[in-house]
PDB file of C-alpha atoms in Angstrom:
ATOM      1  CA  MET D   1     -23.632  -5.455   4.078  1.00 83.00           C
ATOM      2  CA  ILE D   2     -24.116  -8.351   6.527  1.00 90.00           C
ATOM      3  CA  ALA D   3     -27.399  -9.351   8.182  1.00 88.00           C
ATOM      4  CA  LEU D   4     -27.406 -11.597  11.250  1.00 86.00           C
ATOM      5  CA  ASN D   5     -30.647 -13.496  11.701  1.00 88.00           C
ATOM      6  CA  HIS D   6     -31.071 -15.086  15.159  1.00 88.00           C
ATOM      7  CA  LEU D   7     -27.400 -16.037  14.875  1.00 90.00           C
ATOM      8  CA  SER D   8     -25.533 -17.933  17.587  1.00 92.00           C
ATOM      9  CA  VAL D   9     -21.919 -19.007  17.060  1.00 94.00           C
ATOM     10  CA  GLY D  10     -19.776 -21.540  18.869  1.00 93.00           C
ATOM     11  CA  TYR D  11     -18.132 -24.936  18.624  1.00 90.00           C
ATOM     12  CA  GLN D  12     -19.544 -28.439  18.183  1.00 88.00           C
ATOM     13  CA  GLY D  13     -23.122 -27.259  18.496  1.00 89.00           C
ATOM     14  CA  ARG D  14     -22.540 -25.256  21.693  1.00 92.00           C
ATOM     15  CA  ALA D  15     -23.140 -21.507  21.471  1.00 92.00           C
ATOM     16  CA  VAL D  16     -20.647 -19.100  23.059  1.00 91.00           C
ATOM     17  CA  THR D  17     -22.576 -15.921  22.195  1.00 91.00           C
ATOM     18  CA  PRO D  18     -26.114 -14.688  22.756  1.00 88.00           C
ATOM     19  CA  CYS D  19     -28.513 -14.718  19.829  1.00 86.00           C
ATOM     20  CA  LEU D  20     -27.592 -11.942  17.370  1.00 82.00           C
ATOM     21  CA  ASN D  21     -29.998 -10.044  15.104  1.00 79.00           C
ATOM     22  CA  GLY D  22     -29.230  -7.019  12.943  1.00 73.00           C
ATOM     23  CA  VAL D  23     -26.818  -5.725  10.335  1.00 78.00           C
ATOM     24  CA  PHE D  24     -23.296  -4.448   9.752  1.00 84.00           C
ATOM     25  CA  GLN D  25     -23.812  -1.532   7.381  1.00 87.00           C
ATOM     26  CA  ARG D  26     -21.638  -1.079   4.326  1.00 90.00           C
ATOM     27  CA  GLY D  27     -18.701   1.239   5.077  1.00 92.00           C
ATOM     28  CA  SER D  28     -18.798   0.736   8.854  1.00 92.00           C
ATOM     29  CA  MET D  29     -15.647   0.190  10.918  1.00 94.00           C
ATOM     30  CA  THR D  30     -16.354  -2.046  13.903  1.00 93.00           C
ATOM     31  CA  ALA D  31     -14.100  -3.361  16.670  1.00 95.00           C
ATOM     32  CA  LEU D  32     -15.123  -6.641  18.306  1.00 95.00           C
ATOM     33  CA  ILE D  33     -14.084  -6.472  21.963  1.00 95.00           C
ATOM     34  CA  GLY D  34     -14.571  -8.551  25.092  1.00 92.00           C
ATOM     35  CA  ALA D  35     -12.847 -11.032  27.359  1.00 92.00           C
ATOM     36  CA  ASN D  36     -11.043 -14.096  26.044  1.00 90.00           C
ATOM     37  CA  GLY D  37     -13.545 -16.805  25.234  1.00 89.00           C
ATOM     38  CA  SER D  38     -16.431 -14.386  24.645  1.00 90.00           C
ATOM     39  CA  GLY D  39     -16.780 -15.440  21.009  1.00 93.00           C
ATOM     40  CA  LYS D  40     -15.070 -12.607  19.113  1.00 94.00           C
ATOM     41  CA  SER D  41     -12.875 -14.796  16.911  1.00 95.00           C
ATOM     42  CA  THR D  42     -15.647 -17.360  16.570  1.00 95.00           C
ATOM     43  CA  LEU D  43     -18.060 -14.706  15.288  1.00 95.00           C
ATOM     44  CA  LEU D  44     -15.452 -13.430  12.843  1.00 95.00           C
ATOM     45  CA  LYS D  45     -14.744 -16.946  11.529  1.00 95.00           C
ATOM     46  CA  THR D  46     -18.455 -17.572  11.123  1.00 95.00           C
ATOM     47  CA  VAL D  47     -18.846 -14.366   9.133  1.00 94.00           C
ATOM     48  CA  ALA D  48     -15.871 -15.452   7.003  1.00 92.00           C
ATOM     49  CA  GLY D  49     -17.553 -18.789   6.286  1.00 91.00           C
ATOM     50  CA  LEU D  50     -14.885 -20.812   8.074  1.00 93.00           C
ATOM     51  CA  MET D  51     -17.294 -22.125  10.724  1.00 94.00           C
ATOM     52  CA  PRO D  52     -21.003 -22.954  10.510  1.00 94.00           C
ATOM     53  CA  PRO D  53     -23.470 -21.148  12.772  1.00 95.00           C
ATOM     54  CA  VAL D  54     -24.744 -23.022  15.804  1.00 95.00           C
ATOM     55  CA  SER D  55     -28.169 -21.613  15.017  1.00 94.00           C
ATOM     56  CA  GLY D  56     -29.646 -18.886  12.861  1.00 93.00           C
ATOM     57  CA  SER D  57     -28.072 -17.572   9.672  1.00 92.00           C
ATOM     58  CA  LEU D  58     -26.127 -14.797   7.949  1.00 92.00           C
ATOM     59  CA  SER D  59     -26.923 -13.095   4.669  1.00 90.00           C
ATOM     60  CA  PHE D  60     -24.701 -10.851   2.554  1.00 89.00           C
ATOM     61  CA  SER D  61     -25.540  -8.042   0.163  1.00 84.00           C
ATOM     62  CA  THR D  62     -22.177  -8.525  -1.523  1.00 77.00           C
ATOM     63  CA  PRO D  63     -20.493 -11.757  -2.681  1.00 76.00           C
ATOM     64  CA  ARG D  64     -18.238 -13.476  -0.161  1.00 73.00           C
ATOM     65  CA  ALA D  65     -15.620 -13.431  -2.928  1.00 73.00           C
ATOM     66  CA  SER D  66     -15.160  -9.713  -2.171  1.00 86.00           C
ATOM     67  CA  MET D  67     -14.091 -10.517   1.396  1.00 91.00           C
ATOM     68  CA  ALA D  68     -10.533 -10.640   2.751  1.00 93.00           C
ATOM     69  CA  TRP D  69      -9.672 -12.591   5.907  1.00 92.00           C
ATOM     70  CA  LEU D  70      -6.622 -12.157   8.144  1.00 94.00           C
ATOM     71  CA  PRO D  71      -6.370 -14.751  10.955  1.00 92.00           C
ATOM     72  CA  GLN D  72      -4.233 -14.538  14.059  1.00 91.00           C
ATOM     73  CA  GLN D  73      -0.530 -15.031  13.346  1.00 84.00           C
ATOM     74  CA  SER D  74      -0.513 -18.257  15.359  1.00 77.00           C
ATOM     75  CA  GLU D  75      -2.819 -19.768  12.718  1.00 79.00           C
ATOM     76  CA  ILE D  76      -0.587 -18.863   9.764  1.00 79.00           C
ATOM     77  CA  GLU D  77       1.800 -21.361   8.194  1.00 76.00           C
ATOM     78  CA  LYS D  78       5.150 -19.554   8.100  1.00 78.00           C
ATOM     79  CA  THR D  79       7.379 -22.337   6.744  1.00 77.00           C
ATOM     80  CA  PHE D  80       5.665 -22.900   3.390  1.00 80.00           C
ATOM     81  CA  PRO D  81       8.400 -22.566   0.734  1.00 84.00           C
ATOM     82  CA  VAL D  82       7.343 -19.373  -1.040  1.00 90.00           C
ATOM     83  CA  SER D  83       8.912 -15.953  -1.237  1.00 94.00           C
ATOM     84  CA  VAL D  84       7.392 -12.805   0.225  1.00 95.00           C
ATOM     85  CA  VAL D  85       6.450 -11.551  -3.248  1.00 95.00           C
ATOM     86  CA  ASP D  86       4.725 -14.872  -4.004  1.00 92.00           C
ATOM     87  CA  LEU D  87       2.817 -14.694  -0.723  1.00 93.00           C
ATOM     88  CA  VAL D  88       1.516 -11.214  -1.547  1.00 94.00           C
ATOM     89  CA  ALA D  89       0.720 -12.288  -5.117  1.00 92.00           C
ATOM     90  CA  MET D  90      -1.717 -14.856  -3.690  1.00 89.00           C
ATOM     91  CA  GLY D  91      -3.987 -11.873  -3.143  1.00 87.00           C
ATOM     92  CA  CYS D  92      -4.491 -11.782  -6.925  1.00 81.00           C
ATOM     93  CA  TRP D  93      -6.235 -15.161  -7.062  1.00 70.00           C
ATOM     94  CA  GLN D  94      -9.688 -13.610  -7.508  1.00 69.00           C
ATOM     95  CA  LYS D  95      -8.469 -11.933 -10.683  1.00 67.00           C
ATOM     96  CA  CYS D  96      -6.412 -14.732 -12.226  1.00 63.00           C
ATOM     97  CA  GLY D  97      -7.660 -17.922 -10.521  1.00 58.00           C
ATOM     98  CA  TRP D  98      -5.503 -20.329  -8.539  1.00 57.00           C
ATOM     99  CA  PHE D  99      -3.800 -21.676 -11.648  1.00 58.00           C
ATOM    100  CA  GLY D 100      -3.684 -18.551 -13.779  1.00 62.00           C
ATOM    101  CA  GLY D 101      -0.568 -16.508 -14.371  1.00 69.00           C
ATOM    102  CA  ILE D 102       0.236 -13.169 -12.777  1.00 73.00           C
ATOM    103  CA  THR D 103       0.138 -10.385 -15.344  1.00 82.00           C
ATOM    104  CA  ARG D 104       2.630  -7.531 -15.489  1.00 85.00           C
ATOM    105  CA  GLN D 105      -0.002  -5.186 -14.047  1.00 89.00           C
ATOM    106  CA  MET D 106      -0.705  -7.567 -11.165  1.00 88.00           C
ATOM    107  CA  ARG D 107       2.993  -7.875 -10.393  1.00 91.00           C
ATOM    108  CA  GLN D 108       3.293  -4.097 -10.343  1.00 94.00           C
ATOM    109  CA  SER D 109       0.389  -3.991  -7.869  1.00 94.00           C
ATOM    110  CA  VAL D 110       2.146  -6.562  -5.664  1.00 95.00           C
ATOM    111  CA  LEU D 111       5.393  -4.577  -5.650  1.00 96.00           C
ATOM    112  CA  ALA D 112       3.528  -1.331  -5.005  1.00 97.00           C
ATOM    113  CA  ALA D 113       1.763  -2.924  -2.009  1.00 97.00           C
ATOM    114  CA  LEU D 114       5.079  -4.148  -0.599  1.00 97.00           C
ATOM    115  CA  GLU D 115       6.527  -0.682  -0.991  1.00 97.00           C
ATOM    116  CA  LYS D 116       3.513   0.788   0.810  1.00 96.00           C
ATOM    117  CA  VAL D 117       4.203  -1.375   3.871  1.00 97.00           C
ATOM    118  CA  ASN D 118       7.978  -0.756   3.653  1.00 96.00           C
ATOM    119  CA  MET D 119       8.756  -4.390   2.798  1.00 97.00           C
ATOM    120  CA  LEU D 120       9.876  -4.159  -0.828  1.00 97.00           C
ATOM    121  CA  ALA D 121      13.472  -4.902   0.185  1.00 97.00           C
ATOM    122  CA  PHE D 122      12.274  -8.290   1.523  1.00 97.00           C
ATOM    123  CA  ALA D 123      10.492  -9.361  -1.678  1.00 96.00           C
ATOM    124  CA  SER D 124      12.721 -12.427  -2.179  1.00 96.00           C
ATOM    125  CA  ALA D 125      12.863 -13.413   1.501  1.00 96.00           C
ATOM    126  CA  GLN D 126      11.104 -16.439   2.994  1.00 93.00           C
ATOM    127  CA  PRO D 127       8.168 -15.577   5.299  1.00 92.00           C
ATOM    128  CA  GLY D 128       9.629 -17.822   8.005  1.00 90.00           C
ATOM    129  CA  THR D 129      12.683 -15.567   8.293  1.00 93.00           C
ATOM    130  CA  LEU D 130      10.644 -12.442   9.090  1.00 94.00           C
ATOM    131  CA  SER D 131       9.836 -10.982  12.491  1.00 93.00           C
ATOM    132  CA  GLY D 132       6.223 -10.850  13.631  1.00 91.00           C
ATOM    133  CA  GLY D 133       5.895  -7.208  12.647  1.00 93.00           C
ATOM    134  CA  GLN D 134       7.492  -7.755   9.243  1.00 95.00           C
ATOM    135  CA  LEU D 135       5.229 -10.701   8.496  1.00 94.00           C
ATOM    136  CA  GLN D 136       2.150  -8.702   9.446  1.00 95.00           C
ATOM    137  CA  ARG D 137       3.208  -5.939   7.058  1.00 96.00           C
ATOM    138  CA  VAL D 138       3.488  -8.538   4.279  1.00 96.00           C
ATOM    139  CA  LEU D 139       0.048  -9.953   5.082  1.00 95.00           C
ATOM    140  CA  PHE D 140      -1.400  -6.442   4.967  1.00 96.00           C
ATOM    141  CA  ALA D 141       0.218  -5.988   1.549  1.00 96.00           C
ATOM    142  CA  ARG D 142      -1.683  -9.093   0.409  1.00 94.00           C
ATOM    143  CA  LEU D 143      -4.915  -7.529   1.716  1.00 94.00           C
ATOM    144  CA  LEU D 144      -4.203  -4.379  -0.307  1.00 94.00           C
ATOM    145  CA  VAL D 145      -3.715  -6.436  -3.458  1.00 94.00           C
ATOM    146  CA  GLN D 146      -7.043  -8.200  -2.918  1.00 91.00           C
ATOM    147  CA  GLU D 147      -8.933  -4.879  -3.046  1.00 89.00           C
ATOM    148  CA  ALA D 148     -11.742  -6.475  -1.031  1.00 92.00           C
ATOM    149  CA  GLU D 149     -14.919  -4.655  -0.026  1.00 93.00           C
ATOM    150  CA  LEU D 150     -14.976  -6.336   3.396  1.00 95.00           C
ATOM    151  CA  LEU D 151     -11.957  -6.871   5.665  1.00 96.00           C
ATOM    152  CA  LEU D 152     -12.119  -9.309   8.592  1.00 96.00           C
ATOM    153  CA  LEU D 153      -9.064  -9.139  10.861  1.00 97.00           C
ATOM    154  CA  ASP D 154      -8.432 -11.171  14.006  1.00 96.00           C
ATOM    155  CA  GLU D 155      -6.098  -9.412  16.458  1.00 95.00           C
ATOM    156  CA  PRO D 156      -3.959  -7.884  13.682  1.00 95.00           C
ATOM    157  CA  PHE D 157      -1.720  -5.928  16.096  1.00 94.00           C
ATOM    158  CA  ALA D 158      -0.960  -8.686  18.608  1.00 91.00           C
ATOM    159  CA  GLY D 159       2.795  -9.043  19.079  1.00 87.00           C
ATOM    160  CA  VAL D 160       3.495  -6.206  16.650  1.00 92.00           C
ATOM    161  CA  ASP D 161       5.735  -3.230  17.439  1.00 92.00           C
ATOM    162  CA  SER D 162       4.225   0.241  17.802  1.00 93.00           C
ATOM    163  CA  GLN D 163       5.703   1.579  14.555  1.00 94.00           C
ATOM    164  CA  THR D 164       4.176  -1.261  12.559  1.00 94.00           C
ATOM    165  CA  THR D 165       0.863  -0.849  14.376  1.00 95.00           C
ATOM    166  CA  GLU D 166       0.702   2.832  13.445  1.00 95.00           C
ATOM    167  CA  LEU D 167       1.468   2.038   9.805  1.00 96.00           C
ATOM    168  CA  LEU D 168      -1.160  -0.700   9.604  1.00 96.00           C
ATOM    169  CA  LEU D 169      -3.799   1.432  11.327  1.00 96.00           C
ATOM    170  CA  ALA D 170      -3.157   4.172   8.770  1.00 96.00           C
ATOM    171  CA  LEU D 171      -3.693   1.638   5.979  1.00 96.00           C
ATOM    172  CA  LEU D 172      -6.967   0.494   7.555  1.00 96.00           C
ATOM    173  CA  GLU D 173      -8.162   4.096   7.811  1.00 95.00           C
ATOM    174  CA  GLU D 174      -7.258   4.587   4.158  1.00 95.00           C
ATOM    175  CA  ARG D 175      -9.275   1.520   3.130  1.00 95.00           C
ATOM    176  CA  HIS D 176     -12.189   2.733   5.271  1.00 95.00           C
ATOM    177  CA  ARG D 177     -12.167   6.140   3.590  1.00 95.00           C
ATOM    178  CA  ALA D 178     -12.290   4.323   0.251  1.00 93.00           C
ATOM    179  CA  GLY D 179     -15.570   2.704   1.335  1.00 93.00           C
ATOM    180  CA  CYS D 180     -14.280  -0.592   2.663  1.00 95.00           C
ATOM    181  CA  THR D 181     -16.158  -2.249   5.541  1.00 95.00           C
ATOM    182  CA  LEU D 182     -13.987  -3.454   8.443  1.00 96.00           C
ATOM    183  CA  ILE D 183     -14.680  -5.833  11.329  1.00 96.00           C
ATOM    184  CA  VAL D 184     -11.646  -6.241  13.582  1.00 97.00           C
ATOM    185  CA  VAL D 185     -11.046  -8.238  16.778  1.00 97.00           C
ATOM    186  CA  LEU D 186      -9.061  -6.067  19.202  1.00 96.00           C
ATOM    187  CA  HIS D 187      -7.959  -6.041  22.848  1.00 92.00           C
ATOM    188  CA  ASP D 188      -6.180  -2.687  23.135  1.00 93.00           C
ATOM    189  CA  MET D 189      -8.849  -0.214  24.249  1.00 93.00           C
ATOM    190  CA  PRO D 190      -6.867   2.987  23.510  1.00 93.00           C
ATOM    191  CA  THR D 191      -6.576   1.807  19.890  1.00 94.00           C
ATOM    192  CA  VAL D 192     -10.279   0.973  19.796  1.00 95.00           C
ATOM    193  CA  GLU D 193     -11.316   4.351  21.205  1.00 93.00           C
ATOM    194  CA  LYS D 194      -9.029   6.314  18.894  1.00 93.00           C
ATOM    195  CA  TYR D 195      -9.670   4.559  15.584  1.00 94.00           C
ATOM    196  CA  PHE D 196     -12.942   2.597  15.661  1.00 94.00           C
ATOM    197  CA  PRO D 197     -16.250   4.528  15.541  1.00 91.00           C
ATOM    198  CA  GLN D 198     -18.302   1.385  16.216  1.00 90.00           C
ATOM    199  CA  ARG D 199     -17.622  -1.182  18.932  1.00 90.00           C
ATOM    200  CA  LEU D 200     -19.337  -4.426  19.787  1.00 87.00           C
ATOM    201  CA  ARG D 201     -18.563  -5.904  23.199  1.00 89.00           C
ATOM    202  CA  LEU D 202     -19.345  -9.615  23.510  1.00 90.00           C
ATOM    203  CA  SER D 203     -19.759 -11.823  26.547  1.00 84.00           C
ATOM    204  CA  ALA D 204     -21.401 -15.167  27.201  1.00 78.00           C
ATOM    205  CA  THR D 205     -24.501 -13.510  28.656  1.00 81.00           C
ATOM    206  CA  HIS D 206     -24.887 -10.085  27.087  1.00 79.00           C
ATOM    207  CA  THR D 207     -23.642  -7.721  24.398  1.00 75.00           C
ATOM    208  CA  GLU D 208     -23.200  -3.983  24.177  1.00 77.00           C
ATOM    209  CA  TRP D 209     -22.895  -1.624  21.210  1.00 73.00           C
ATOM    210  CA  SER D 210     -21.264   1.783  21.568  1.00 76.00           C
ATOM    211  CA  GLY D 211     -20.219   4.635  19.310  1.00 69.00           C
ATOM    212  CA  LEU D 212     -23.245   4.255  17.054  1.00 54.00           C
ATOM    213  CA  GLU D 213     -25.161   6.997  15.260  1.00 47.00           C
ATOM    214  CA  SER D 214     -28.526   6.704  13.590  1.00 30.00           C
ATOM    215  CA  THR D 215     -26.983   6.288  10.140  1.00 31.00           C
ATOM    216  CA  VAL D 216     -24.457   3.677  11.214  1.00 37.00           C
ATOM    217  CA  ALA D 217     -24.773  -0.102  11.555  1.00 39.00           C
ATOM    218  CA  GLN D 218     -27.049  -1.258  14.346  1.00 44.00           C
ATOM    219  CA  LEU D 219     -27.352  -4.717  15.846  1.00 42.00           C
ATOM    220  CA  ASN D 220     -30.079  -5.817  18.247  1.00 43.00           C
ATOM    221  CA  PHE D 221     -29.430  -8.802  20.425  1.00 40.00           C
ATOM    222  CA  CYS D 222     -31.850 -11.224  21.975  1.00 38.00           C
ATOM    223  CA  HIS D 223     -31.243 -13.671  24.806  1.00 37.00           C
ATOM    224  CA  ARG D 224     -29.975 -17.053  23.718  1.00 39.00           C
ATOM    225  CA  GLN D 225     -32.894 -19.428  23.400  1.00 39.00           C
ATOM    226  CA  LYS D 226     -32.508 -22.546  25.471  1.00 37.00           C
ATOM    227  CA  ALA D 227     -32.877 -25.837  23.705  1.00 38.00           C
TER     228      ALA D 227
END
């Protein structure tokens, strides 16, 4: 689904990862792991198109419009004056456009997604009044409404209670079984080992893949070329 061609990612022209070559195969479920500052979130943002590569390029076999992005909670505006149901309905924008109306069928999908994450009772609430776990459930409901082929999630379980984590992991497994491709930044190794067949460990000097089989996504890494 995604090909990395001599890709280095970082900030202001300075790479924080080695040079990356290879592909994420369609239908794979990959955890990005490594120490803070190793480039996990930066790689994810570059894949999402939110940051330009420092060098090299990415290519996609599916339109970026079929991608769904979930940033860290610290990057989310929680005080914007919308209701929970309106926030989830934003996941319909690919179907109706930013200025189009929500159809009855779309609204039913929004309510069904809220029910799936046990947040239907909070449909009229303001996102700023929710706990961290409740807000993450709502954001996952928006992902479900998007029906994206590729999910990019940055530390989706940080600061979330165990019950919510189990629910959200079950939803991710469900999307994976439906053929969705997932790339997720994670720190909790027991979660990684239990749920994620593929793992990519990043550092400033080297990378390591694990949990791969011959039919699963493979990435080959080269040393960062010095300028």
